[in-house]
Short mmCIF file of N, CA and C in Angstrom, two decimals:
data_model
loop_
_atom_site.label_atom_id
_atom_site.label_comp_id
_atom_site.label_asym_id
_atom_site.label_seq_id
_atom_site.Cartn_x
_atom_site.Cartn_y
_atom_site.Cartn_z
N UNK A 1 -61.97 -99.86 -11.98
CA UNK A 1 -60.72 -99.97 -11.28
C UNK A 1 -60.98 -99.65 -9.83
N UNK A 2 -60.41 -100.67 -8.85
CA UNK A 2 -60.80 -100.19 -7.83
C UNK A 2 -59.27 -100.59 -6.92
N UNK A 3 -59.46 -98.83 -5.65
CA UNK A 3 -58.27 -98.93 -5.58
C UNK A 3 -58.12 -99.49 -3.61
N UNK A 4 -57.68 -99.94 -3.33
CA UNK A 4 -57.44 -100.09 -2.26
C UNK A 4 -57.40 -98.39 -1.19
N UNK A 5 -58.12 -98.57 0.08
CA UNK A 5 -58.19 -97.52 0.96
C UNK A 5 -56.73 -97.45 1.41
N UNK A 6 -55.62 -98.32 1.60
CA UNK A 6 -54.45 -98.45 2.17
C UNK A 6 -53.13 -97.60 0.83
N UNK A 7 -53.69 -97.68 -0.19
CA UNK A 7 -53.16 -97.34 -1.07
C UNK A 7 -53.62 -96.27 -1.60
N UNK A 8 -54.51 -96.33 -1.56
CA UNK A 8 -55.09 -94.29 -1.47
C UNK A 8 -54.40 -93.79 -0.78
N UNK A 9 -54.40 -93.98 0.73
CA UNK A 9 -54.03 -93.47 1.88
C UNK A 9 -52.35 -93.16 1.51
N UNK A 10 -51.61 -94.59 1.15
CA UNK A 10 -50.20 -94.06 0.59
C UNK A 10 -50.33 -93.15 -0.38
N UNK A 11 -51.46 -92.85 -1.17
CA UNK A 11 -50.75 -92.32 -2.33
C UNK A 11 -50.88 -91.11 -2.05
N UNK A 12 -51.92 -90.76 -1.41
CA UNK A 12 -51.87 -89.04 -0.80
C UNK A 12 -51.31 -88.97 -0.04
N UNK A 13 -50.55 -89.85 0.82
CA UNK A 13 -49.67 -88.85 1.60
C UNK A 13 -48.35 -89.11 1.03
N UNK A 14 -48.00 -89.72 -0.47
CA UNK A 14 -46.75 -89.81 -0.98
C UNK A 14 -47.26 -88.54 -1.60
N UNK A 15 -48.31 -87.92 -2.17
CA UNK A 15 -48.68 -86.21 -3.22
C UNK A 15 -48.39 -86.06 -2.54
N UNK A 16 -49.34 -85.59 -1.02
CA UNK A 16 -48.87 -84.53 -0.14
C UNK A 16 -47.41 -84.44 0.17
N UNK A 17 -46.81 -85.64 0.47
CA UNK A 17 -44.62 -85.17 1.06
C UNK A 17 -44.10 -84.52 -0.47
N UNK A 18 -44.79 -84.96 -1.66
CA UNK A 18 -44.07 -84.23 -3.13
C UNK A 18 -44.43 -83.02 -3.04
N UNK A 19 -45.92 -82.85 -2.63
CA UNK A 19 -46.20 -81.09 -2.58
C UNK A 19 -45.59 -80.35 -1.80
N UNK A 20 -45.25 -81.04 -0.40
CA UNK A 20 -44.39 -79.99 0.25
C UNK A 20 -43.01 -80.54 -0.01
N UNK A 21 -42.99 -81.31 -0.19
CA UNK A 21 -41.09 -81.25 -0.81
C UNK A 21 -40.85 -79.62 -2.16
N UNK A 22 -42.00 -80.07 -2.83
CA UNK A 22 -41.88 -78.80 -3.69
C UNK A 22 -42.29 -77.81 -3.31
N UNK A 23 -42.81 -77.79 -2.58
CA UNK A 23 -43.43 -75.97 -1.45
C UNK A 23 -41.86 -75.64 -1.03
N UNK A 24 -41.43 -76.56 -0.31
CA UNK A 24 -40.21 -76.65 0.57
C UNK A 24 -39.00 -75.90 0.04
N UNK A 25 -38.93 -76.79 -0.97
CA UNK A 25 -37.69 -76.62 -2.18
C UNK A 25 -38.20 -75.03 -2.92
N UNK A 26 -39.09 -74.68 -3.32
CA UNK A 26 -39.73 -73.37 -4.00
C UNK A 26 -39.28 -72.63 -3.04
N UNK A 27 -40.04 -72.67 -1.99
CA UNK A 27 -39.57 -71.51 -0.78
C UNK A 27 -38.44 -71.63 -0.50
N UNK A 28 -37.49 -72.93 -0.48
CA UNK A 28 -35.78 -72.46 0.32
C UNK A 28 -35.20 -71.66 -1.33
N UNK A 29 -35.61 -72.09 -1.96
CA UNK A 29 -34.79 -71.33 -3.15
C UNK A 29 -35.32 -70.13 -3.37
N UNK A 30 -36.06 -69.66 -3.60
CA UNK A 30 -36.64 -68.45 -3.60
C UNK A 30 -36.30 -67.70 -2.42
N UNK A 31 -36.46 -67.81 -1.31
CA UNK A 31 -35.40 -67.12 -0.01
C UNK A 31 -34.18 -66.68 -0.08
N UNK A 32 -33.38 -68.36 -0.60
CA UNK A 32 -31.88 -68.03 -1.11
C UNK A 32 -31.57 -67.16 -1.80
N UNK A 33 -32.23 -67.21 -2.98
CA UNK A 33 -32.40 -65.75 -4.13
C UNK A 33 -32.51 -64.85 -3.83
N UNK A 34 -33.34 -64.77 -2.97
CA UNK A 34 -33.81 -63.38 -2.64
C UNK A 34 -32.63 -63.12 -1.68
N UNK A 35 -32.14 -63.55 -0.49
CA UNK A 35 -31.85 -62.87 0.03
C UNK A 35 -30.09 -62.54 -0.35
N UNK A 36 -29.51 -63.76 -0.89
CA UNK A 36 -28.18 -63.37 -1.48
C UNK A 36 -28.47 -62.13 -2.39
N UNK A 37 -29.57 -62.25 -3.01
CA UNK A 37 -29.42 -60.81 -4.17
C UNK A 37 -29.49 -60.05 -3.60
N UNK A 38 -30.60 -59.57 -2.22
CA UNK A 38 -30.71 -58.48 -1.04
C UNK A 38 -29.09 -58.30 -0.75
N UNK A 39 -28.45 -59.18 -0.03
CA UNK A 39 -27.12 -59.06 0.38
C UNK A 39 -26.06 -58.41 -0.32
N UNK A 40 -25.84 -58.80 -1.70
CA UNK A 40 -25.17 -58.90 -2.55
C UNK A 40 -25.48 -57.03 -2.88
N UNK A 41 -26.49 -56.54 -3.46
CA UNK A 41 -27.12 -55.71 -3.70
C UNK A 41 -26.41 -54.80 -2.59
N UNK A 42 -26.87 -55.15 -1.22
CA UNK A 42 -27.06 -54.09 0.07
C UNK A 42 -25.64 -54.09 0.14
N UNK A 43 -24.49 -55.14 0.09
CA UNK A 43 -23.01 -55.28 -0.15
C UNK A 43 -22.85 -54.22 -0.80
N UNK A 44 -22.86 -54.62 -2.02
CA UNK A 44 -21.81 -53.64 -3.11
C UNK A 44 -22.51 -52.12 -3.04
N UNK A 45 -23.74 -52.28 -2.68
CA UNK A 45 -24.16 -50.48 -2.67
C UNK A 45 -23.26 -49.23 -1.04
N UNK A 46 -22.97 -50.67 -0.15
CA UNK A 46 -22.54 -49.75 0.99
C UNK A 46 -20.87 -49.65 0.93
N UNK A 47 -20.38 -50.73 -0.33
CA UNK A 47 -19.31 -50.86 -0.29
C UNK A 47 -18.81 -49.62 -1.27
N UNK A 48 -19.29 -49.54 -2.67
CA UNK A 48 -19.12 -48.50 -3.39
C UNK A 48 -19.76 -47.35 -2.92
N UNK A 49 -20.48 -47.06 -2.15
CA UNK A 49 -20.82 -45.71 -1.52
C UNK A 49 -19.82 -45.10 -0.49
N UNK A 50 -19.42 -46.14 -0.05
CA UNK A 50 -17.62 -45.76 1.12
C UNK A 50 -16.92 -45.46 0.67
N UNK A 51 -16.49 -46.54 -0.24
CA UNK A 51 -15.53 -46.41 -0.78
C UNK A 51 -14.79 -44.97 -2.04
N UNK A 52 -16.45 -44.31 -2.83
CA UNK A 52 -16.27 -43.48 -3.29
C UNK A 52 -16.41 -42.44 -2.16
N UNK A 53 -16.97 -42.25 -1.32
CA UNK A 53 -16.95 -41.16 -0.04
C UNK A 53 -15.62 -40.79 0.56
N UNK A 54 -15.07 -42.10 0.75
CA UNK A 54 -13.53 -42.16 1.00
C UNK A 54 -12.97 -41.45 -0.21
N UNK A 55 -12.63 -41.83 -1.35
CA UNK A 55 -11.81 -41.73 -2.36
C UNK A 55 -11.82 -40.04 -2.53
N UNK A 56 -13.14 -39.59 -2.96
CA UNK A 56 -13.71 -38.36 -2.89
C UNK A 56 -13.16 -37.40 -2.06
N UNK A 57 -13.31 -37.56 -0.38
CA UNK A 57 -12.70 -36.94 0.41
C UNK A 57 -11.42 -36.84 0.74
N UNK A 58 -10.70 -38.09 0.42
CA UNK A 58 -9.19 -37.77 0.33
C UNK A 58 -8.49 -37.01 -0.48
N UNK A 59 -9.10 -37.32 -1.98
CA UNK A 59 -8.69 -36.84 -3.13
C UNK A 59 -9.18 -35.19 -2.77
N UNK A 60 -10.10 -34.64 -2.61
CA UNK A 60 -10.73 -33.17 -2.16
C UNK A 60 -9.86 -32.84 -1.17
N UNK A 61 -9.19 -33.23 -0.34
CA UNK A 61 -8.17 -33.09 0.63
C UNK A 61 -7.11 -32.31 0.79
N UNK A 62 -6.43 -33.96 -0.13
CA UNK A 62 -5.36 -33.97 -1.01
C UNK A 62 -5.44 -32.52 -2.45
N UNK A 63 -6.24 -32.29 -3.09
CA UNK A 63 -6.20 -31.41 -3.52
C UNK A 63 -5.73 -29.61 -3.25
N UNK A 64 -7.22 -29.25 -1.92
CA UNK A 64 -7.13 -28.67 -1.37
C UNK A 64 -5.69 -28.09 -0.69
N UNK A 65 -5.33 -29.10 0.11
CA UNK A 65 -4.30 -29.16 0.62
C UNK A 65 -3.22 -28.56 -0.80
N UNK A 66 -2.50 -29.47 -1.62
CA UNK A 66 -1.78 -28.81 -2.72
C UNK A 66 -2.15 -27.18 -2.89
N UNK A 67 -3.16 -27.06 -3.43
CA UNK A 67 -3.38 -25.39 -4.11
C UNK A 67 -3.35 -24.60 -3.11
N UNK A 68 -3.74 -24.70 -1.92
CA UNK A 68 -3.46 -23.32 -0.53
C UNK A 68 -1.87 -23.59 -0.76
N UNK A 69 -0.94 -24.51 -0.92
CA UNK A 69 0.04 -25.20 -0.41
C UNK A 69 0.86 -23.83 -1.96
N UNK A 70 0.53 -24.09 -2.60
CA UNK A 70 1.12 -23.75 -3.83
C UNK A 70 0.69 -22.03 -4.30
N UNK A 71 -0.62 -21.56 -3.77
CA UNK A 71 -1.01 -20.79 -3.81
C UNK A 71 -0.26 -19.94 -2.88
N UNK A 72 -0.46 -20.10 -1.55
CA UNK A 72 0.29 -19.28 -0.84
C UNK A 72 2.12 -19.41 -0.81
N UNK A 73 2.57 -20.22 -1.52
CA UNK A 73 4.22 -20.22 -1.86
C UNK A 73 4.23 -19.08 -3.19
N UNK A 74 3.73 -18.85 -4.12
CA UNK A 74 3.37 -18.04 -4.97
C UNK A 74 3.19 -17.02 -4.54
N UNK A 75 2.09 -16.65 -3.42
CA UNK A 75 1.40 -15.46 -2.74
C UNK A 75 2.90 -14.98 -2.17
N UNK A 76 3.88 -15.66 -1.34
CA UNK A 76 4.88 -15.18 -0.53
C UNK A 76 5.98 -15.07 -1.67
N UNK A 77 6.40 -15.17 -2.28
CA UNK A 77 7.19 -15.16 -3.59
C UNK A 77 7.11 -13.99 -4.26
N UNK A 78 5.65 -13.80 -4.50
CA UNK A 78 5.90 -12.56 -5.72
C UNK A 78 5.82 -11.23 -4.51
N UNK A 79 5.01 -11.50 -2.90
CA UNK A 79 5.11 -10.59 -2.17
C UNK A 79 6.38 -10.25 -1.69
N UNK A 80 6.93 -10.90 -1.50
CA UNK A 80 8.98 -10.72 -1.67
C UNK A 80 9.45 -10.37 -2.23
N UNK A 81 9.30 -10.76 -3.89
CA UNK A 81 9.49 -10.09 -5.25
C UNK A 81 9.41 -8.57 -5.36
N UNK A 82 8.31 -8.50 -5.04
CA UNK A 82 7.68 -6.59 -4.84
C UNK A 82 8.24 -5.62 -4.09
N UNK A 83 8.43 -6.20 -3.03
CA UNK A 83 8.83 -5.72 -1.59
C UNK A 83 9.78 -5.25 -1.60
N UNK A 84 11.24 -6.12 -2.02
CA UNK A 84 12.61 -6.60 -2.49
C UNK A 84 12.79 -5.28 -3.63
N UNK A 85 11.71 -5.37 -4.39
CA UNK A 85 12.09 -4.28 -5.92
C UNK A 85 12.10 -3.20 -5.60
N UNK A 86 10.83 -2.60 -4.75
CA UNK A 86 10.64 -1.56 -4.08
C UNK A 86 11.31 -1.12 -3.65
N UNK A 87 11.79 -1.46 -2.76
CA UNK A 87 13.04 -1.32 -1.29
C UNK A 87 14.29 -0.75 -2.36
N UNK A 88 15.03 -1.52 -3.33
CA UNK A 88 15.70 -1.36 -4.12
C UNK A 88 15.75 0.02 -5.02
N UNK A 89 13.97 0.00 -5.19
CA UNK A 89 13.96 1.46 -6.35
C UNK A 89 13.98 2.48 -5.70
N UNK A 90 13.48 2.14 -4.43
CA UNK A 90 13.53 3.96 -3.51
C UNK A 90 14.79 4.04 -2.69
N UNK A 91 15.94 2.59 -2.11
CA UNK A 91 16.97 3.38 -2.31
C UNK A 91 17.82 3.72 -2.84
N UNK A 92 17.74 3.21 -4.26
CA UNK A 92 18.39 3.87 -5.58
C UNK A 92 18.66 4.96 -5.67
N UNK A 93 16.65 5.52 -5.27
CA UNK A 93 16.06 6.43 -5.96
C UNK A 93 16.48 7.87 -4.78
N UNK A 94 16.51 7.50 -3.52
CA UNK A 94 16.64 8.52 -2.67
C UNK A 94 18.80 8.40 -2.56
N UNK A 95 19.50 7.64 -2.96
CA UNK A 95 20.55 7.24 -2.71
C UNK A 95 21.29 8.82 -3.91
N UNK A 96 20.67 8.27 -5.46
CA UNK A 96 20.77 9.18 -6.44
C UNK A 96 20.46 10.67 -6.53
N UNK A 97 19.36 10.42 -5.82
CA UNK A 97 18.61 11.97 -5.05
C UNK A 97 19.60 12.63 -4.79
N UNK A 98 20.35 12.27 -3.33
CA UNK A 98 21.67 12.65 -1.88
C UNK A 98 22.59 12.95 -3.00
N UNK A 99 22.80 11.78 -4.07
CA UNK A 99 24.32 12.32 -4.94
C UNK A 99 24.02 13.57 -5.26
N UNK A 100 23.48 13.73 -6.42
CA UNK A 100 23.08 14.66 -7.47
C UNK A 100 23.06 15.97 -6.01
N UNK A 101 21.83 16.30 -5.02
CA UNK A 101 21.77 17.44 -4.16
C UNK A 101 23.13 17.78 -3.83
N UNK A 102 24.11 16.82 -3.70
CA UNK A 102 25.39 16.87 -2.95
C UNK A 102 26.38 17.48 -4.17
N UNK A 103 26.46 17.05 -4.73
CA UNK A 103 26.97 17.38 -6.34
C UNK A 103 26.73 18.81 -6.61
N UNK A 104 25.42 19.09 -6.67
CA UNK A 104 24.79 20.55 -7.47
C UNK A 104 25.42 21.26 -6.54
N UNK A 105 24.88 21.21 -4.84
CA UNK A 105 25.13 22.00 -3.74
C UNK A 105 26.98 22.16 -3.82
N UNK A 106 27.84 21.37 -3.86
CA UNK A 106 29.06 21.64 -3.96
C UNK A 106 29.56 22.64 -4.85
N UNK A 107 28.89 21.79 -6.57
CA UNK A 107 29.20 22.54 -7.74
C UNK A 107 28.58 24.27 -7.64
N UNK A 108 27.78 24.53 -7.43
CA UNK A 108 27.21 26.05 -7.23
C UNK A 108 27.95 26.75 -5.95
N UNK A 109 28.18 26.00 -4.80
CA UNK A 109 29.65 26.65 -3.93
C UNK A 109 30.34 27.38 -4.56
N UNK A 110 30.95 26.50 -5.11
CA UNK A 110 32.81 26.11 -5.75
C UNK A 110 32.43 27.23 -6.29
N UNK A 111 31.47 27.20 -7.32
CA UNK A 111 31.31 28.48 -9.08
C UNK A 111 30.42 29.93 -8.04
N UNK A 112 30.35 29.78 -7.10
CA UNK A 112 29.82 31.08 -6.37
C UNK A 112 31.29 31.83 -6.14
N UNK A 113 31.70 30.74 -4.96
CA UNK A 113 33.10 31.25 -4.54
C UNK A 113 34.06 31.62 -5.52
N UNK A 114 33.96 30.80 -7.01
CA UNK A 114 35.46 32.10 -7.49
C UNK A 114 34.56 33.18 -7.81
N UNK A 115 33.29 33.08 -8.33
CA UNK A 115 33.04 34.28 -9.25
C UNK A 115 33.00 35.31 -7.89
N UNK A 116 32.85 35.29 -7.08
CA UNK A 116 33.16 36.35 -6.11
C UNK A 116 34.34 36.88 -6.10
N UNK A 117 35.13 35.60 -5.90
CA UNK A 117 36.54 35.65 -5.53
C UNK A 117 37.04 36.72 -7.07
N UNK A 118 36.63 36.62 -8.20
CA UNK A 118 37.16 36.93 -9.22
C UNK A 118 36.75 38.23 -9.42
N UNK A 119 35.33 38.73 -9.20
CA UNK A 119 34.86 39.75 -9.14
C UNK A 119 35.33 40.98 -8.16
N UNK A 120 35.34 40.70 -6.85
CA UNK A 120 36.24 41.17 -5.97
C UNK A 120 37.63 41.42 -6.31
N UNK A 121 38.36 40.66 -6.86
CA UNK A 121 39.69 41.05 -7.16
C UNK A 121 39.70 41.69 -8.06
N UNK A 122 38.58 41.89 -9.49
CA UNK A 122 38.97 42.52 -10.30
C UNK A 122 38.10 44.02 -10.24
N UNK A 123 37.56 44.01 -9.10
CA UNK A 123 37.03 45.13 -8.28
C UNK A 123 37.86 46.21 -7.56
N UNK A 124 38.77 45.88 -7.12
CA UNK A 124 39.84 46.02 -5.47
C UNK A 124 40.70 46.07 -7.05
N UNK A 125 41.12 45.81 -8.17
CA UNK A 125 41.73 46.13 -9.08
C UNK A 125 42.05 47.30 -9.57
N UNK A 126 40.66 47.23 -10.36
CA UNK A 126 40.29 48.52 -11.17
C UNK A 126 40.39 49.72 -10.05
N UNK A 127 39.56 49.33 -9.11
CA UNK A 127 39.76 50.46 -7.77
C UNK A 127 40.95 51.00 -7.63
N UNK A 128 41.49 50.10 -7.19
CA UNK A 128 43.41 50.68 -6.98
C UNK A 128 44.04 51.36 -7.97
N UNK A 129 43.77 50.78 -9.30
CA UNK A 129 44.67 51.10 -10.19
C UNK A 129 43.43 52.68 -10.69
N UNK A 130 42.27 53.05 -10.31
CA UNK A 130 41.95 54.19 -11.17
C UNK A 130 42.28 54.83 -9.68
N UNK A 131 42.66 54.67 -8.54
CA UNK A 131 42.89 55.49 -7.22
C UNK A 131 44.15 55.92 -7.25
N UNK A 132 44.40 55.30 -7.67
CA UNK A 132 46.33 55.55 -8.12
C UNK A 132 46.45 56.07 -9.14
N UNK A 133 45.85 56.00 -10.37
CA UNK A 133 46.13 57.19 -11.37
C UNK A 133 45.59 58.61 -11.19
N UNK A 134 44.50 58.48 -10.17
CA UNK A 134 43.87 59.76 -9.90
C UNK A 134 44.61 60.83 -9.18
N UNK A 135 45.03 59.69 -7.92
CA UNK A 135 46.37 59.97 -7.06
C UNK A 135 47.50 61.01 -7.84
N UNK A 136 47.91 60.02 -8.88
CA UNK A 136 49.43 60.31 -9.59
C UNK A 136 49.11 61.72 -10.20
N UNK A 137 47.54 61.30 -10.80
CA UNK A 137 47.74 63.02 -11.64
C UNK A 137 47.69 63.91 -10.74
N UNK A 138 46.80 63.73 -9.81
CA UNK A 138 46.43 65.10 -9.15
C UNK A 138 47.93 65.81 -8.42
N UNK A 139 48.55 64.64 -7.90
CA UNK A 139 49.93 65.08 -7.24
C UNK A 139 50.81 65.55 -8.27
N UNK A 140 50.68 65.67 -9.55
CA UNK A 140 51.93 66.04 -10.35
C UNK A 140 50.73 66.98 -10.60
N UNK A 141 49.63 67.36 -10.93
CA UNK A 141 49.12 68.64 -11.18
C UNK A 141 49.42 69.73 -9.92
N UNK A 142 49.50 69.12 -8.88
CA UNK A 142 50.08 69.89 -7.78
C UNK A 142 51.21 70.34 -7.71
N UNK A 143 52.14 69.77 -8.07
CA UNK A 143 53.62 69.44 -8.22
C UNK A 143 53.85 70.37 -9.20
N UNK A 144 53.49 70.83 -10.39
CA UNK A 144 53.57 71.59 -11.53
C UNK A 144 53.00 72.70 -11.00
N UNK A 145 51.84 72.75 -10.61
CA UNK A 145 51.21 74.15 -10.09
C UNK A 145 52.56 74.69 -8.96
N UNK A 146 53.00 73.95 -8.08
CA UNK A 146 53.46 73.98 -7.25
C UNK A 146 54.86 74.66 -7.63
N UNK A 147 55.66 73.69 -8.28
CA UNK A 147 57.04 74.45 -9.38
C UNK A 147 56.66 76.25 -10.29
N UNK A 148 55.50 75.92 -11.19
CA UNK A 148 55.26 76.73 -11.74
C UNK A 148 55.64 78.20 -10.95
N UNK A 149 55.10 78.33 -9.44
CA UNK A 149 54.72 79.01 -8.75
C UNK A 149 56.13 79.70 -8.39
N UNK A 150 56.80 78.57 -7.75
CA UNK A 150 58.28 78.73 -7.41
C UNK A 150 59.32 79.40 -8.72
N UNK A 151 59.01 78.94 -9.87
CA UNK A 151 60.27 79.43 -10.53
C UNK A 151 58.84 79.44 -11.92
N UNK A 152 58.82 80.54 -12.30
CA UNK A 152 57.79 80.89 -13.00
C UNK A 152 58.86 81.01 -14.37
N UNK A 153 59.89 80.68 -14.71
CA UNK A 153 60.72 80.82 -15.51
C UNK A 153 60.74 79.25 -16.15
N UNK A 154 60.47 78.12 -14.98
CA UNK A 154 60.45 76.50 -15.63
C UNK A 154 59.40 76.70 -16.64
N UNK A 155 59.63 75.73 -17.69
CA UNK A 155 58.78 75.62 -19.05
C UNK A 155 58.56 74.94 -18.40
N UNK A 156 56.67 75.10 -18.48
CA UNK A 156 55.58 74.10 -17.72
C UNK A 156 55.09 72.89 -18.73
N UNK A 157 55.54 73.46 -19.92
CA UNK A 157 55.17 72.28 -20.92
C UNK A 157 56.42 70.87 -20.72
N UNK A 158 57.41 70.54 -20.07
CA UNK A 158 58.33 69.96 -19.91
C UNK A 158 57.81 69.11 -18.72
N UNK A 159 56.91 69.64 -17.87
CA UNK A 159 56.38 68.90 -16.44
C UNK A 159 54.59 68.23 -17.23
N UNK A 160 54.35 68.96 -18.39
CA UNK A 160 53.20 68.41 -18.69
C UNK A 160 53.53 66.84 -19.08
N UNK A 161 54.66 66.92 -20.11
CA UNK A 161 54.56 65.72 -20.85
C UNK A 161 55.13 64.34 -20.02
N UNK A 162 55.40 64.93 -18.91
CA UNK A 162 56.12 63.84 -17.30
C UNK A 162 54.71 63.12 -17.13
#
């Protein structure tokens, strides 16, 4: 078989344009691949890395924010609560104190002053009344001595039983 030099000549350079048509085609597709998957890849990794960075930090925020928020409404609440009770029990407590001192201090007055008052009078009583019988006898023992003396004839037993 013999082939023509003109037709050789076509036929290798019709291989050669198929070899690089397929070099061509291998390499644009393989690029494409590669680099949409690079893209695609380098995409969604910077997109879900934001996006959870974002989400993360708002939400940590947002959290934060609530519990100081709620914590310290609590913190001022029950410190009011306390404060409020306190205030209440000591001036109850010193209010009840003032009664009661005021009370006793009156009541022990009052029960000083009669028992004086009662003691004294029944002091200045007895006094008078044994000063006055002492009085009475001695002056009618005088009084009898005194008669006796004068009229020694009066029955002295008649001034005794006076």
């Amino acid at each position: 078989m013999c082939i023509k030099r003109k037709t050789l000549y076509a036929m290798m350079i019709k291989f050669a344009k198929n070899q690089a048509l397929k070099v061509v085609k291998t390499t644009v597709k393989t690029t494409v691949k590669t680099t949409v998957k690079t893209t695609v890849k380098t995409t969604v990794k910077t997109t879900v890395k934001t996006t959870v960075k974002t989400t993360v930090k708002t939400t940590v925020k947002t959290m934060v924010k609530t519990m100081v928020k709620t914590m310290v409404k609590t913190m001022v609440k029950t410190m009011v609560k306390t404060m409020v009770k306190t205030m209440v029990k000591t001036m109850v407590k010193t209010m009840v104190k003032t009664m009661v001192k005021t009370m006793v201090k009156t009541m022990v007055k009052t029960m000083v002053k009669t028992m004086v008052k009662t003691m004294v009078k029944t002091m200045v009583k007895t006094m008078v009344k044994t000063m006055v019988k002492t009085m009475v006898k001695t002056m009618v023992k005088t009084m009898v001595k005194t008669l006796s003396r004068l009229k020694p004839r009066i029955n002295t037993m008649t001034f005794k039983t006076i």
